[in-house]
């Protein structure tokens, strides 16, 4: 049993070794910690030794050798992992170096990979918090003072101010001005904004000594204090018949330190409809010098005017909106037939037809049947609902009124339809 187990174990080791020779998959600097060298490697057996050789590209000479004792396993396993140097390397010169790597595993497998990667040994630009003297601008105050400090992070992790280096101040990601840091790495600048935008300090390699890589501050968003605007409006009528036009009179104003004043020469648009989802374009407007404009419109349904100011060319002006009073559009209604007569039993029977010629019909058509002894003073006897009967919307009722007198049908006006009254019919007393 022991011999069999040993044989199986030896067979496993041999297969692993045959299937996985050492391989160096990556070598280079750690991105946010350039002084640290990282090596990624894998093998069928545990990796036992790693040796890295750094070569100068300029002279092709070796400048450093880093052995196994200088590395620690950072992630993964010893068969497939990434090793970092325990501390930052200290080289005599800044620059980029070629990395050759040797790896040996527990089975004696060995590989030498030349040009496995590049080691970047540079100072990296870092910024302290960028400060501004205002976080919003307005039309009269658009200059923003910017302050900050530029630091350098050496590959040895030492951080110190960078003096005499150029810093770009970007507004909305475009450089507006360039300043130079003082002996403490401090800089100040003034930029002018014409709209809301992020402000950022950026260091771009300026050819100074030592060479410093790109760095940027966190952007600071500058907003805009907009000037409030308002609409005041009147309509020529709030109730019109279908086909009649409505005149809209509007004044547009802006708020100043002296109060509300006319806003002349500004454009915008007008819609009309019963709500935001159902609107028709009325047209565009441009205000006169006194801030006013007038429009005429023939609505096909009830609703209100919706007013919007276009300020896309002026970020300091609020894109105001407004609404008018509601305008009700009344479509026509008319009785096309009405009769009232006494039956053989002496009871009055009334019936008729009502039509809506402007294309719409009410959801419910309520008709009031009325009586008057003199044709002047009327009272409602009953209310019936008319419905489509093939030749129109018909209605009928036997009335609880036996006296002689006048009879008629009435349809009341509402927000969408006009009122209508039928012809008057005289019914004499029963014989």
Tab-separated table of C-alpha atoms in Angstrom:
chain	number	residue	atom	x	y	z
A	1	UNK	CA	0.000	0.000	0.000
A	2	UNK	CA	2.800	2.410	0.906
A	3	UNK	CA	4.670	1.614	-2.294
A	4	UNK	CA	1.512	2.220	-4.349
A	5	UNK	CA	0.873	5.552	-2.652
A	6	UNK	CA	4.469	6.619	-3.227
A	7	UNK	CA	4.223	5.658	-6.836
A	8	UNK	CA	1.056	7.647	-7.311
A	9	UNK	CA	2.618	10.620	-5.576
A	10	UNK	CA	5.711	10.492	-7.734
A	11	UNK	CA	3.514	10.125	-10.796
A	12	UNK	CA	1.618	13.304	-9.814
A	13	UNK	CA	4.789	15.348	-9.353
A	14	UNK	CA	6.198	14.213	-12.661
A	15	UNK	CA	2.996	15.044	-14.506
A	16	UNK	CA	2.800	18.513	-12.913
A	17	UNK	CA	6.366	19.276	-13.809
A	18	UNK	CA	5.928	18.121	-17.346
A	19	UNK	CA	2.737	20.096	-17.780
A	20	UNK	CA	3.898	23.403	-16.245
A	21	UNK	CA	7.352	24.849	-16.659
A	22	UNK	CA	7.983	28.258	-15.034
A	23	UNK	CA	6.579	31.207	-16.971
A	24	UNK	CA	6.941	34.931	-16.342
A	25	UNK	CA	3.666	36.572	-17.337
A	26	UNK	CA	4.303	40.193	-16.336
A	27	UNK	CA	6.931	42.532	-14.926
A	28	UNK	CA	6.707	46.253	-14.243
A	29	UNK	CA	6.049	49.049	-11.776
A	30	UNK	CA	2.988	49.197	-9.540
A	31	UNK	CA	0.816	51.893	-11.105
A	32	UNK	CA	0.176	53.989	-8.004
A	33	UNK	CA	3.476	53.158	-6.294
A	34	UNK	CA	6.161	53.394	-8.969
A	35	UNK	CA	9.096	52.452	-6.719
A	36	UNK	CA	7.642	48.973	-6.167
A	37	UNK	CA	8.598	46.273	-8.684
A	38	UNK	CA	6.010	43.578	-9.338
A	39	UNK	CA	6.538	40.198	-11.006
A	40	UNK	CA	3.783	37.798	-12.034
A	41	UNK	CA	4.772	34.181	-12.671
A	42	UNK	CA	3.320	30.678	-12.699
A	43	UNK	CA	4.548	27.099	-12.772
A	44	UNK	CA	3.447	23.514	-12.167
A	45	UNK	CA	5.390	23.520	-8.866
A	46	UNK	CA	5.962	26.130	-6.178
A	47	UNK	CA	8.139	29.000	-7.337
A	48	UNK	CA	11.206	29.092	-5.100
A	49	UNK	CA	13.425	31.865	-6.460
A	50	UNK	CA	12.875	35.076	-8.377
A	51	UNK	CA	15.661	37.334	-9.560
A	52	UNK	CA	15.040	40.570	-11.468
A	53	UNK	CA	17.718	42.472	-13.378
A	54	UNK	CA	17.242	46.125	-14.295
A	55	UNK	CA	19.074	47.426	-17.355
A	56	UNK	CA	19.557	50.998	-18.513
A	57	UNK	CA	18.147	51.560	-21.976
A	58	UNK	CA	20.762	54.239	-22.567
A	59	UNK	CA	23.878	52.265	-21.651
A	60	UNK	CA	22.511	48.690	-21.800
A	61	UNK	CA	24.244	48.053	-18.483
A	62	UNK	CA	22.709	46.425	-15.440
A	63	UNK	CA	21.907	48.930	-12.718
A	64	UNK	CA	20.298	46.680	-10.108
A	65	UNK	CA	19.701	43.052	-9.206
A	66	UNK	CA	16.769	42.202	-6.968
A	67	UNK	CA	16.773	38.738	-5.427
A	68	UNK	CA	14.239	36.419	-3.820
A	69	UNK	CA	14.793	37.859	-0.346
A	70	UNK	CA	13.638	41.251	-1.625
A	71	UNK	CA	10.210	39.951	-2.763
A	72	UNK	CA	7.020	38.941	-0.973
A	73	UNK	CA	4.018	37.108	-2.365
A	74	UNK	CA	1.420	39.869	-2.858
A	75	UNK	CA	-1.482	37.904	-4.337
A	76	UNK	CA	-2.312	34.455	-5.666
A	77	UNK	CA	-0.311	31.318	-4.847
A	78	UNK	CA	3.292	30.271	-5.187
A	79	UNK	CA	2.314	28.331	-8.286
A	80	UNK	CA	0.457	31.269	-9.853
A	81	UNK	CA	0.928	34.600	-8.162
A	82	UNK	CA	2.230	38.139	-8.123
A	83	UNK	CA	5.255	39.182	-6.086
A	84	UNK	CA	6.076	42.740	-4.957
A	85	UNK	CA	9.339	44.072	-3.645
A	86	UNK	CA	9.133	44.537	0.100
A	87	UNK	CA	10.130	48.186	-0.158
A	88	UNK	CA	10.619	50.740	-2.938
A	89	UNK	CA	13.783	50.438	-4.982
A	90	UNK	CA	16.383	53.172	-4.713
A	91	UNK	CA	18.064	53.941	-8.017
A	92	UNK	CA	20.543	56.701	-8.754
A	93	UNK	CA	18.761	58.030	-11.837
A	94	UNK	CA	15.193	58.594	-12.955
A	95	UNK	CA	14.016	56.924	-16.105
A	96	UNK	CA	12.631	53.731	-17.613
A	97	UNK	CA	14.509	50.444	-17.235
A	98	UNK	CA	14.326	47.078	-18.978
A	99	UNK	CA	13.449	44.156	-16.725
A	100	UNK	CA	14.891	40.641	-17.197
A	101	UNK	CA	13.473	37.994	-14.852
A	102	UNK	CA	14.759	34.578	-13.768
A	103	UNK	CA	12.419	32.106	-12.067
A	104	UNK	CA	13.134	28.668	-10.593
A	105	UNK	CA	10.490	26.296	-9.224
A	106	UNK	CA	10.635	23.497	-6.641
A	107	UNK	CA	11.156	20.855	-9.359
A	108	UNK	CA	14.223	22.626	-10.649
A	109	UNK	CA	12.443	24.171	-13.620
A	110	UNK	CA	14.102	27.409	-14.663
A	111	UNK	CA	13.326	30.209	-17.069
A	112	UNK	CA	15.038	33.474	-18.000
A	113	UNK	CA	12.752	35.941	-19.708
A	114	UNK	CA	14.476	38.934	-21.176
A	115	UNK	CA	12.575	42.176	-21.690
A	116	UNK	CA	9.754	40.959	-19.453
A	117	UNK	CA	8.613	44.539	-18.949
A	118	UNK	CA	9.619	48.103	-18.104
A	119	UNK	CA	10.265	49.627	-14.708
A	120	UNK	CA	9.215	53.306	-14.526
A	121	UNK	CA	11.279	55.229	-12.017
A	122	UNK	CA	9.875	58.761	-11.937
A	123	UNK	CA	8.406	61.441	-9.736
A	124	UNK	CA	4.615	61.639	-10.032
A	125	UNK	CA	2.729	64.938	-9.741
A	126	UNK	CA	0.183	65.159	-6.918
A	127	UNK	CA	-2.088	68.039	-5.949
A	128	UNK	CA	-3.409	69.119	-2.611
A	129	UNK	CA	-7.046	70.186	-2.419
A	130	UNK	CA	-7.863	72.880	-4.963
A	131	UNK	CA	-9.629	75.863	-3.389
A	132	UNK	CA	-11.683	78.611	-5.033
A	133	UNK	CA	-12.978	81.901	-3.686
A	134	UNK	CA	-16.482	81.297	-5.060
A	135	UNK	CA	-18.461	78.240	-6.078
A	136	UNK	CA	-20.975	80.165	-8.183
A	137	UNK	CA	-20.733	83.056	-10.619
A	138	UNK	CA	-23.211	85.606	-11.873
A	139	UNK	CA	-23.227	88.000	-14.802
A	140	UNK	CA	-21.331	90.736	-12.927
A	141	UNK	CA	-18.953	88.429	-11.039
A	142	UNK	CA	-17.395	85.846	-13.325
A	143	UNK	CA	-13.785	85.822	-12.113
A	144	UNK	CA	-12.775	82.899	-9.896
A	145	UNK	CA	-9.559	82.848	-7.848
A	146	UNK	CA	-7.928	79.420	-7.711
A	147	UNK	CA	-5.290	78.234	-5.215
A	148	UNK	CA	-3.471	74.985	-4.675
A	149	UNK	CA	-0.176	73.229	-4.029
A	150	UNK	CA	1.741	70.936	-6.361
A	151	UNK	CA	3.626	68.051	-4.781
A	152	UNK	CA	5.870	65.360	-6.157
A	153	UNK	CA	5.719	61.746	-5.014
A	154	UNK	CA	9.157	60.222	-5.398
A	155	UNK	CA	9.514	56.504	-6.182
A	156	UNK	CA	10.818	56.138	-2.633
A	157	UNK	CA	7.369	57.382	-1.453
A	158	UNK	CA	8.756	60.673	-0.260
A	159	UNK	CA	6.334	63.535	-0.933
A	160	UNK	CA	7.535	67.124	-1.141
A	161	UNK	CA	6.502	70.384	-2.842
A	162	UNK	CA	7.543	70.982	-6.428
A	163	UNK	CA	8.931	74.492	-6.885
A	164	UNK	CA	9.221	76.387	-10.149
A	165	UNK	CA	6.962	74.029	-12.106
A	166	UNK	CA	4.236	75.032	-14.537
A	167	UNK	CA	0.611	74.261	-13.704
A	168	UNK	CA	-2.249	74.614	-16.200
A	169	UNK	CA	-5.605	75.832	-14.902
A	170	UNK	CA	-8.290	74.182	-17.019
A	171	UNK	CA	-11.847	75.467	-17.313
A	172	UNK	CA	-14.249	72.888	-18.697
A	173	UNK	CA	-11.186	70.767	-19.579
A	174	UNK	CA	-9.523	73.484	-21.674
A	175	UNK	CA	-6.457	75.348	-20.445
A	176	UNK	CA	-7.247	78.988	-19.754
A	177	UNK	CA	-4.053	80.070	-18.002
A	178	UNK	CA	-0.686	78.675	-16.867
A	179	UNK	CA	1.058	79.627	-13.636
A	180	UNK	CA	4.345	78.721	-11.940
A	181	UNK	CA	4.619	77.283	-8.437
A	182	UNK	CA	6.595	79.135	-5.779
A	183	UNK	CA	9.253	77.679	-3.470
A	184	UNK	CA	6.561	75.896	-1.448
A	185	UNK	CA	4.855	74.450	-4.533
A	186	UNK	CA	1.989	76.897	-4.063
A	187	UNK	CA	0.213	78.563	-6.972
A	188	UNK	CA	-2.603	81.045	-7.489
A	189	UNK	CA	-4.508	81.945	-10.624
A	190	UNK	CA	-7.572	83.818	-11.802
A	191	UNK	CA	-9.898	82.416	-14.438
A	192	UNK	CA	-13.015	83.857	-16.039
A	193	UNK	CA	-16.088	81.721	-16.635
A	194	UNK	CA	-18.957	82.342	-19.029
A	195	UNK	CA	-21.031	79.369	-17.888
A	196	UNK	CA	-21.135	76.657	-15.267
A	197	UNK	CA	-17.997	74.525	-15.606
A	198	UNK	CA	-15.460	72.420	-13.700
A	199	UNK	CA	-12.152	74.064	-12.783
A	200	UNK	CA	-9.078	71.864	-12.451
A	201	UNK	CA	-5.329	72.187	-11.949
A	202	UNK	CA	-3.259	70.005	-14.297
A	203	UNK	CA	0.455	69.278	-14.432
A	204	UNK	CA	1.757	68.229	-17.821
A	205	UNK	CA	5.402	67.211	-18.209
A	206	UNK	CA	7.235	70.514	-18.547
A	207	UNK	CA	10.827	69.372	-19.191
A	208	UNK	CA	12.026	70.347	-15.715
A	209	UNK	CA	14.385	68.432	-13.444
A	210	UNK	CA	13.639	65.934	-12.078
A	211	UNK	CA	11.214	64.658	-14.725
A	212	UNK	CA	7.722	64.591	-13.250
A	213	UNK	CA	4.852	62.594	-14.683
A	214	UNK	CA	1.339	63.917	-15.378
A	215	UNK	CA	-0.993	64.684	-12.504
A	216	UNK	CA	-4.311	66.488	-11.992
A	217	UNK	CA	-6.348	67.801	-9.085
A	218	UNK	CA	-9.898	66.864	-8.303
A	219	UNK	CA	-12.151	69.175	-10.345
A	220	UNK	CA	-14.182	71.848	-8.567
A	221	UNK	CA	-17.595	72.485	-10.097
A	222	UNK	CA	-18.518	76.146	-10.444
A	223	UNK	CA	-22.238	76.869	-10.788
A	224	UNK	CA	-24.229	79.849	-12.008
A	225	UNK	CA	-26.548	82.129	-10.036
A	226	UNK	CA	-29.247	82.702	-12.632
A	227	UNK	CA	-31.428	85.781	-12.914
A	228	UNK	CA	-35.067	84.849	-12.220
A	229	UNK	CA	-37.571	85.485	-15.016
A	230	UNK	CA	-41.354	85.436	-15.087
A	231	UNK	CA	-44.334	85.554	-17.429
A	232	UNK	CA	-47.548	87.453	-16.808
A	233	UNK	CA	-50.346	86.787	-19.279
A	234	UNK	CA	-53.966	87.506	-20.112
A	235	UNK	CA	-56.302	85.925	-22.652
A	236	UNK	CA	-59.039	87.764	-24.508
A	237	UNK	CA	-61.626	85.181	-23.427
A	238	UNK	CA	-61.741	82.094	-21.240
A	239	UNK	CA	-64.857	80.716	-22.988
A	240	UNK	CA	-65.090	80.587	-26.786
A	241	UNK	CA	-67.165	78.721	-29.310
A	242	UNK	CA	-65.458	76.185	-31.528
A	243	UNK	CA	-63.785	78.033	-34.398
A	244	UNK	CA	-63.318	81.311	-32.529
A	245	UNK	CA	-59.815	82.665	-31.918
A	246	UNK	CA	-58.212	83.749	-28.661
A	247	UNK	CA	-55.705	86.573	-28.262
A	248	UNK	CA	-52.836	85.977	-25.841
A	249	UNK	CA	-51.060	89.002	-24.345
A	250	UNK	CA	-47.813	88.313	-22.458
A	251	UNK	CA	-45.152	90.290	-20.632
A	252	UNK	CA	-41.749	88.773	-19.853
A	253	UNK	CA	-39.667	90.249	-17.026
A	254	UNK	CA	-36.396	89.669	-15.218
A	255	UNK	CA	-35.651	90.344	-11.580
A	256	UNK	CA	-33.039	92.960	-10.738
A	257	UNK	CA	-31.931	94.805	-7.642
A	258	UNK	CA	-34.538	97.424	-8.570
A	259	UNK	CA	-37.336	94.878	-8.918
A	260	UNK	CA	-38.926	93.284	-11.966
A	261	UNK	CA	-38.054	94.979	-15.265
A	262	UNK	CA	-39.049	94.174	-18.884
A	263	UNK	CA	-36.945	91.605	-20.727
A	264	UNK	CA	-36.758	92.754	-24.328
A	265	UNK	CA	-35.389	90.965	-27.358
A	266	UNK	CA	-35.750	87.467	-25.936
A	267	UNK	CA	-37.211	84.517	-27.803
A	268	UNK	CA	-39.235	81.508	-26.781
A	269	UNK	CA	-42.102	79.269	-27.689
A	270	UNK	CA	-45.796	78.835	-26.912
A	271	UNK	CA	-47.817	75.619	-26.747
A	272	UNK	CA	-51.522	75.091	-26.116
A	273	UNK	CA	-53.335	72.080	-24.734
A	274	UNK	CA	-55.255	70.582	-21.827
A	275	UNK	CA	-52.096	69.235	-20.156
A	276	UNK	CA	-48.364	68.762	-20.669
A	277	UNK	CA	-48.876	65.539	-22.611
A	278	UNK	CA	-51.358	66.914	-25.157
A	279	UNK	CA	-50.145	70.157	-26.665
A	280	UNK	CA	-50.066	71.900	-30.030
A	281	UNK	CA	-47.389	74.347	-31.128
A	282	UNK	CA	-48.806	77.854	-31.230
A	283	UNK	CA	-45.584	79.490	-32.392
A	284	UNK	CA	-42.354	81.272	-31.540
A	285	UNK	CA	-42.099	84.753	-30.099
A	286	UNK	CA	-39.568	87.542	-29.635
A	287	UNK	CA	-40.330	90.139	-27.001
A	288	UNK	CA	-40.484	93.828	-27.822
A	289	UNK	CA	-38.354	96.358	-25.924
A	290	UNK	CA	-41.030	96.516	-23.244
A	291	UNK	CA	-40.911	92.726	-22.830
A	292	UNK	CA	-44.305	92.073	-24.413
A	293	UNK	CA	-45.643	89.966	-27.246
A	294	UNK	CA	-49.090	89.065	-28.579
A	295	UNK	CA	-50.337	85.915	-30.315
A	296	UNK	CA	-53.663	84.882	-31.782
A	297	UNK	CA	-54.702	81.243	-31.809
A	298	UNK	CA	-57.813	79.239	-32.649
A	299	UNK	CA	-57.957	76.267	-30.276
A	300	UNK	CA	-59.742	73.088	-31.306
A	301	UNK	CA	-60.056	71.886	-27.720
A	302	UNK	CA	-59.960	73.426	-24.257
A	303	UNK	CA	-56.657	74.017	-22.513
A	304	UNK	CA	-54.155	76.679	-21.586
A	305	UNK	CA	-51.143	78.377	-23.119
A	306	UNK	CA	-47.760	77.089	-21.970
A	307	UNK	CA	-44.951	79.642	-22.211
A	308	UNK	CA	-41.220	78.921	-22.276
A	309	UNK	CA	-38.251	81.277	-22.525
A	310	UNK	CA	-35.228	80.204	-24.583
A	311	UNK	CA	-32.030	81.086	-22.688
A	312	UNK	CA	-29.639	78.652	-24.376
A	313	UNK	CA	-27.469	81.595	-25.452
A	314	UNK	CA	-27.382	83.161	-21.975
A	315	UNK	CA	-26.554	80.820	-19.063
A	316	UNK	CA	-27.020	83.673	-16.591
A	317	UNK	CA	-30.718	83.941	-17.401
A	318	UNK	CA	-33.194	81.510	-15.903
A	319	UNK	CA	-35.178	79.528	-18.452
A	320	UNK	CA	-38.525	80.632	-17.077
A	321	UNK	CA	-41.896	79.088	-17.860
A	322	UNK	CA	-45.469	80.202	-17.414
A	323	UNK	CA	-49.083	79.262	-18.079
A	324	UNK	CA	-52.182	81.241	-18.973
A	325	UNK	CA	-55.704	80.960	-17.645
A	326	UNK	CA	-57.670	77.960	-18.911
A	327	UNK	CA	-59.629	78.549	-22.117
A	328	UNK	CA	-62.788	76.466	-22.581
A	329	UNK	CA	-63.809	75.633	-26.150
A	330	UNK	CA	-67.528	74.992	-26.563
A	331	UNK	CA	-68.648	72.885	-29.519
A	332	UNK	CA	-72.104	73.325	-30.990
A	333	UNK	CA	-75.179	71.403	-29.885
A	334	UNK	CA	-78.692	71.647	-31.323
A	335	UNK	CA	-82.061	69.943	-31.192
A	336	UNK	CA	-83.110	68.714	-34.633
A	337	UNK	CA	-86.555	67.525	-33.541
A	338	UNK	CA	-88.911	67.906	-30.589
A	339	UNK	CA	-92.573	67.027	-30.095
A	340	UNK	CA	-94.948	67.007	-27.146
A	341	UNK	CA	-98.492	65.692	-27.299
A	342	UNK	CA	-101.213	64.367	-25.032
A	343	UNK	CA	-101.890	60.643	-25.268
A	344	UNK	CA	-105.258	58.938	-25.142
A	345	UNK	CA	-104.843	58.582	-21.403
A	346	UNK	CA	-104.409	62.328	-21.017
A	347	UNK	CA	-100.671	62.141	-20.118
A	348	UNK	CA	-98.179	64.322	-22.027
A	349	UNK	CA	-95.534	62.423	-23.988
A	350	UNK	CA	-92.367	64.260	-25.213
A	351	UNK	CA	-89.574	63.056	-27.485
A	352	UNK	CA	-86.901	64.432	-29.798
A	353	UNK	CA	-83.408	64.338	-31.304
A	354	UNK	CA	-80.239	66.278	-30.340
A	355	UNK	CA	-77.169	66.659	-32.560
A	356	UNK	CA	-73.547	67.806	-32.058
A	357	UNK	CA	-72.338	69.001	-35.478
A	358	UNK	CA	-68.743	69.973	-34.597
A	359	UNK	CA	-67.486	66.412	-34.516
A	360	UNK	CA	-67.533	65.589	-30.803
A	361	UNK	CA	-70.300	64.034	-28.734
A	362	UNK	CA	-70.530	64.189	-24.943
A	363	UNK	CA	-69.946	60.978	-23.038
A	364	UNK	CA	-73.332	61.453	-21.353
A	365	UNK	CA	-76.112	63.503	-22.952
A	366	UNK	CA	-78.564	64.728	-20.348
A	367	UNK	CA	-81.698	66.471	-21.619
A	368	UNK	CA	-84.012	68.435	-19.314
A	369	UNK	CA	-87.705	68.341	-20.243
A	370	UNK	CA	-89.366	71.552	-19.044
A	371	UNK	CA	-92.900	72.966	-18.621
A	372	UNK	CA	-94.219	76.548	-18.509
A	373	UNK	CA	-97.829	77.661	-18.107
A	374	UNK	CA	-97.117	80.970	-19.834
A	375	UNK	CA	-94.039	80.334	-21.960
A	376	UNK	CA	-91.963	82.572	-19.688
A	377	UNK	CA	-91.366	80.834	-16.400
A	378	UNK	CA	-89.996	77.326	-16.832
A	379	UNK	CA	-89.544	74.371	-14.498
A	380	UNK	CA	-87.848	71.038	-15.134
A	381	UNK	CA	-90.192	68.051	-14.984
A	382	UNK	CA	-87.571	65.337	-15.556
A	383	UNK	CA	-84.102	64.737	-16.946
A	384	UNK	CA	-83.461	61.915	-19.412
A	385	UNK	CA	-80.359	60.612	-21.138
A	386	UNK	CA	-80.210	60.708	-24.924
A	387	UNK	CA	-78.374	57.997	-26.796
A	388	UNK	CA	-77.636	57.091	-30.377
A	389	UNK	CA	-80.677	55.581	-32.029
A	390	UNK	CA	-79.570	55.307	-35.629
A	391	UNK	CA	-80.775	58.711	-36.862
A	392	UNK	CA	-79.372	60.795	-34.060
A	393	UNK	CA	-79.284	60.987	-30.307
A	394	UNK	CA	-82.884	60.394	-29.316
A	395	UNK	CA	-84.748	60.804	-26.057
A	396	UNK	CA	-88.327	60.336	-24.841
A	397	UNK	CA	-90.389	60.507	-21.632
A	398	UNK	CA	-93.932	60.422	-20.303
A	399	UNK	CA	-94.308	63.546	-18.191
A	400	UNK	CA	-95.993	63.935	-14.856
A	401	UNK	CA	-97.819	67.047	-15.966
A	402	UNK	CA	-101.384	67.079	-17.313
A	403	UNK	CA	-102.041	70.807	-17.441
A	404	UNK	CA	-102.194	72.783	-20.617
A	405	UNK	CA	-99.050	74.745	-21.323
A	406	UNK	CA	-95.749	74.953	-23.095
A	407	UNK	CA	-93.111	72.195	-23.292
A	408	UNK	CA	-89.500	72.195	-24.428
A	409	UNK	CA	-86.137	70.335	-24.146
A	410	UNK	CA	-82.940	71.946	-22.834
A	411	UNK	CA	-79.279	70.837	-22.934
A	412	UNK	CA	-77.003	72.704	-20.489
A	413	UNK	CA	-73.661	74.103	-21.546
A	414	UNK	CA	-70.465	72.694	-20.024
A	415	UNK	CA	-66.734	73.212	-20.474
A	416	UNK	CA	-66.808	71.548	-23.914
A	417	UNK	CA	-70.282	72.133	-25.378
A	418	UNK	CA	-72.697	74.979	-25.963
A	419	UNK	CA	-76.189	74.977	-24.530
A	420	UNK	CA	-79.198	74.212	-26.744
A	421	UNK	CA	-82.964	74.711	-26.441
A	422	UNK	CA	-85.540	72.984	-28.599
A	423	UNK	CA	-88.554	74.585	-30.152
A	424	UNK	CA	-91.463	75.253	-27.780
A	425	UNK	CA	-94.608	73.144	-28.191
A	426	UNK	CA	-98.007	74.123	-26.735
A	427	UNK	CA	-100.131	71.242	-25.485
A	428	UNK	CA	-103.800	72.135	-24.763
A	429	UNK	CA	-105.795	70.790	-21.874
A	430	UNK	CA	-107.411	67.406	-22.283
A	431	UNK	CA	-110.897	67.471	-23.717
